[in-house]
Amino acid sequence: MSLEEMSNLSIEDLARMLEQGTSSLISRNDSMMPGEANIEAVAGDYPTIEVFSAAEAERILKRIQRLEPPGIGARDLRECLLVQLDLLRDRSESHVLAYRIIDETYSEFTMKHFEKICDRLKCNTEELREAMEVIRGLNPKPGEGSVAMINDNYLTPDFVIERDEDDFVIVPNDRHMPTLRINRAYQELMRRGQAKKNGIDRDTRKFLREKFEAAKWFIASIQQRRQTMMKVMRAIVDLQHEFFLGGPNYIRPMIYKDVAERIGMDISTVCRVVNGKYVQTDYGTFELRYFFSEKLETTSGEEVSTKIVKARIHELIEAEDKHKPLSDDAISKMMKKAGYFVARRTVAKYREQMNIPVARLRRAL
């Protein structure tokens, strides 16, 4: 099959109809991490197949990159953005400048060295701002498609907390769970087997007894698990009473050991129960792990949850002048004035945990 014929095929046609070597190129390129793909290496894997010269492999890859969604098949983020800009077929000044920014000043672009970009490309700040808007409209991860758009509104909580004046009622949200019981027919067989009637031999009676006991144990285990979950949830509500009264700003420091000691169980048991469980409150639906955090001492000697500290740091960054973003040291000093002892390195750690970039990368035009 000629390369011209290949160019008219869809990605499914390519995978199904192309020669084995070319199909391998597609699958190999698709499975590689950004920065790993190498046309020469792929071509070298198939030195006896004429279609796999580096130049022809490059031509096949270029064709793949023109399929939907725009940007797939790229070897790195830079190429991914360039492919998308090329497919836009827009030749406005801002689009042309956007292409040049990625093509000629990608290193400066990733470091947000705007002055250097303007100097190299001979553009002013307003032109750069318009080009950056074009770049912001691109998709850095086209392969994810609609997977990243899953609506978490369909999340089903395991518990619902209902307020009863200053107390709270825990309602397990297990109505969708079936009620387990042993089939009556098998119960009757078991009863007849115990009475040694109707010709049921000893091996059959033994089999029935073992399965009957296993079924009872399984049902009892499910009930025990439900009781344990209720105990853990009750302990969380009691220990985080102020949160359920006033919301996230009133969350207190709490570790797994606190709950374990309160209900008389192992920490490992609490961890297993909490994992992957959610609770619906007046302030939204939260994963149970949300309620666990370390403590930090304020300037007045009080203990506060690290979640509160992170929230304050996030608020400072949200309110900062984006043309002069706050450094970690500046945030540390502002937090101290607000009554929190937070070292610069701690600010950096919390900022990274919240996926907030350093000040230099937060700077806007």
Coordinates of C-alpha atoms in Angstrom, one line a residue, residues 217-360:
W217 CA -20.6 -15.7 58.2
F218 CA -20.7 -13.5 55.0
I219 CA -24.0 -11.9 56.0
A220 CA -22.7 -11.3 59.5
S221 CA -19.5 -9.7 58.1
I222 CA -21.5 -7.3 56.0
Q223 CA -23.5 -6.3 59.0
Q224 CA -20.4 -5.9 61.1
R225 CA -18.8 -3.7 58.4
R226 CA -21.9 -1.5 58.3
Q227 CA -21.7 -1.1 62.1
T228 CA -18.0 -0.2 61.9
M229 CA -18.6 2.4 59.2
M230 CA -21.3 4.0 61.4
K231 CA -19.0 4.1 64.4
V232 CA -16.3 5.8 62.4
M233 CA -18.7 8.3 60.9
R234 CA -20.2 9.0 64.3
A235 CA -16.7 9.6 65.7
I236 CA -15.9 12.0 62.8
V237 CA -19.1 14.0 63.4
D238 CA -18.4 14.2 67.1
L239 CA -14.7 15.2 66.7
Q240 CA -15.5 17.7 63.9
H241 CA -18.7 19.0 65.4
E242 CA -17.8 22.7 64.7
F243 CA -17.3 21.8 61.0
F244 CA -20.8 20.4 60.7
L245 CA -22.2 23.4 62.4
G246 CA -20.3 26.1 60.6
G247 CA -18.5 24.7 57.6
P248 CA -15.0 24.2 56.3
N249 CA -13.6 27.3 58.1
Y250 CA -14.2 25.4 61.4
I251 CA -12.4 22.2 60.6
R252 CA -10.0 21.1 63.4
P253 CA -6.8 19.0 63.4
M254 CA -7.6 15.3 63.5
I255 CA -5.6 12.2 62.8
Y256 CA -6.6 8.6 62.3
K257 CA -5.4 7.8 65.8
D258 CA -8.0 10.1 67.3
V259 CA -10.9 8.2 65.7
A260 CA -9.3 4.8 66.4
E261 CA -9.0 5.6 70.1
R262 CA -12.5 6.9 70.3
I263 CA -14.1 3.8 68.9
G264 CA -11.6 1.3 70.3
M265 CA -10.3 -0.1 67.0
D266 CA -7.0 -0.3 65.2
I267 CA -5.8 2.7 63.1
S268 CA -5.5 0.3 60.1
T269 CA -9.2 -0.5 60.4
V270 CA -10.1 3.2 60.4
C271 CA -8.0 3.8 57.3
R272 CA -9.7 1.0 55.4
V273 CA -13.2 2.2 56.4
V274 CA -12.4 5.8 55.4
N275 CA -10.8 5.0 52.1
G276 CA -13.0 5.9 49.1
K277 CA -16.0 6.9 51.3
Y278 CA -18.0 10.1 51.0
V279 CA -20.4 12.1 53.1
Q280 CA -23.0 14.6 52.1
T281 CA -23.3 17.7 54.4
D282 CA -24.9 21.1 54.3
Y283 CA -21.7 22.4 52.9
G284 CA -21.2 19.9 50.1
T285 CA -20.1 16.3 49.6
F286 CA -16.7 15.5 51.1
E287 CA -14.4 12.5 51.0
L288 CA -14.0 11.2 54.6
R289 CA -10.2 11.6 54.3
Y290 CA -10.9 15.3 54.0
F291 CA -11.6 15.5 57.7
F292 CA -8.1 14.3 58.7
S293 CA -5.2 16.7 58.8
E294 CA -2.2 17.6 60.9
K295 CA -2.1 20.5 63.3
L296 CA -0.2 23.8 63.3
E297 CA 0.3 26.2 66.2
T298 CA -0.8 29.8 65.9
T299 CA 1.1 32.8 67.4
S300 CA -1.5 32.7 70.2
G301 CA -0.7 29.1 71.0
E302 CA -3.9 27.6 69.6
E303 CA -3.9 24.6 67.4
V304 CA -5.3 24.9 63.8
S305 CA -5.8 22.4 61.0
T306 CA -3.2 22.6 58.2
K307 CA -6.3 22.7 55.9
I308 CA -7.1 26.1 57.3
V309 CA -3.5 27.2 56.7
K310 CA -3.6 26.0 53.1
A311 CA -6.9 27.8 52.5
R312 CA -5.3 31.1 53.8
I313 CA -2.3 30.7 51.6
H314 CA -4.6 30.0 48.6
E315 CA -6.6 33.1 49.4
L316 CA -3.4 35.2 49.5
I317 CA -2.3 33.9 46.1
E318 CA -5.7 34.4 44.6
A319 CA -5.8 38.1 45.8
E320 CA -2.2 38.9 44.8
D321 CA -1.2 41.3 42.1
K322 CA -0.6 39.0 39.1
H323 CA 1.9 41.4 37.7
K324 CA 3.9 41.1 40.9
P325 CA 3.0 37.7 42.5
L326 CA 4.0 37.0 46.0
S327 CA 7.1 35.0 46.8
D328 CA 7.0 32.1 49.3
D329 CA 9.0 34.3 51.7
A330 CA 6.4 37.2 51.4
I331 CA 3.6 34.8 52.0
S332 CA 5.3 33.4 55.1
K333 CA 5.6 36.9 56.5
M334 CA 2.0 37.8 55.7
M335 CA 0.9 34.5 57.4
K336 CA 2.8 35.4 60.5
K337 CA 1.1 38.8 60.6
A338 CA -2.2 36.9 60.4
G339 CA -1.2 34.8 63.4
Y340 CA 0.2 31.6 61.7
F341 CA 3.8 30.3 62.2
V342 CA 4.5 29.1 58.6
A343 CA 8.1 28.9 57.4
R344 CA 9.0 29.7 53.8
R345 CA 9.7 26.0 53.1
T346 CA 6.4 25.0 54.6
V347 CA 4.6 27.6 52.4
A348 CA 6.4 26.1 49.4
K349 CA 5.4 22.5 50.4
Y350 CA 1.7 23.5 50.8
R351 CA 1.7 25.5 47.6
E352 CA 3.1 22.5 45.7
Q353 CA 0.5 20.2 47.3
M354 CA -2.2 22.6 46.0
N355 CA -0.6 22.5 42.5
I356 CA 0.1 26.2 42.6
P357 CA 3.3 27.2 40.6
V358 CA 6.1 29.4 41.9
A359 CA 5.7 33.2 41.8
R360 CA 7.7 33.6 38.6

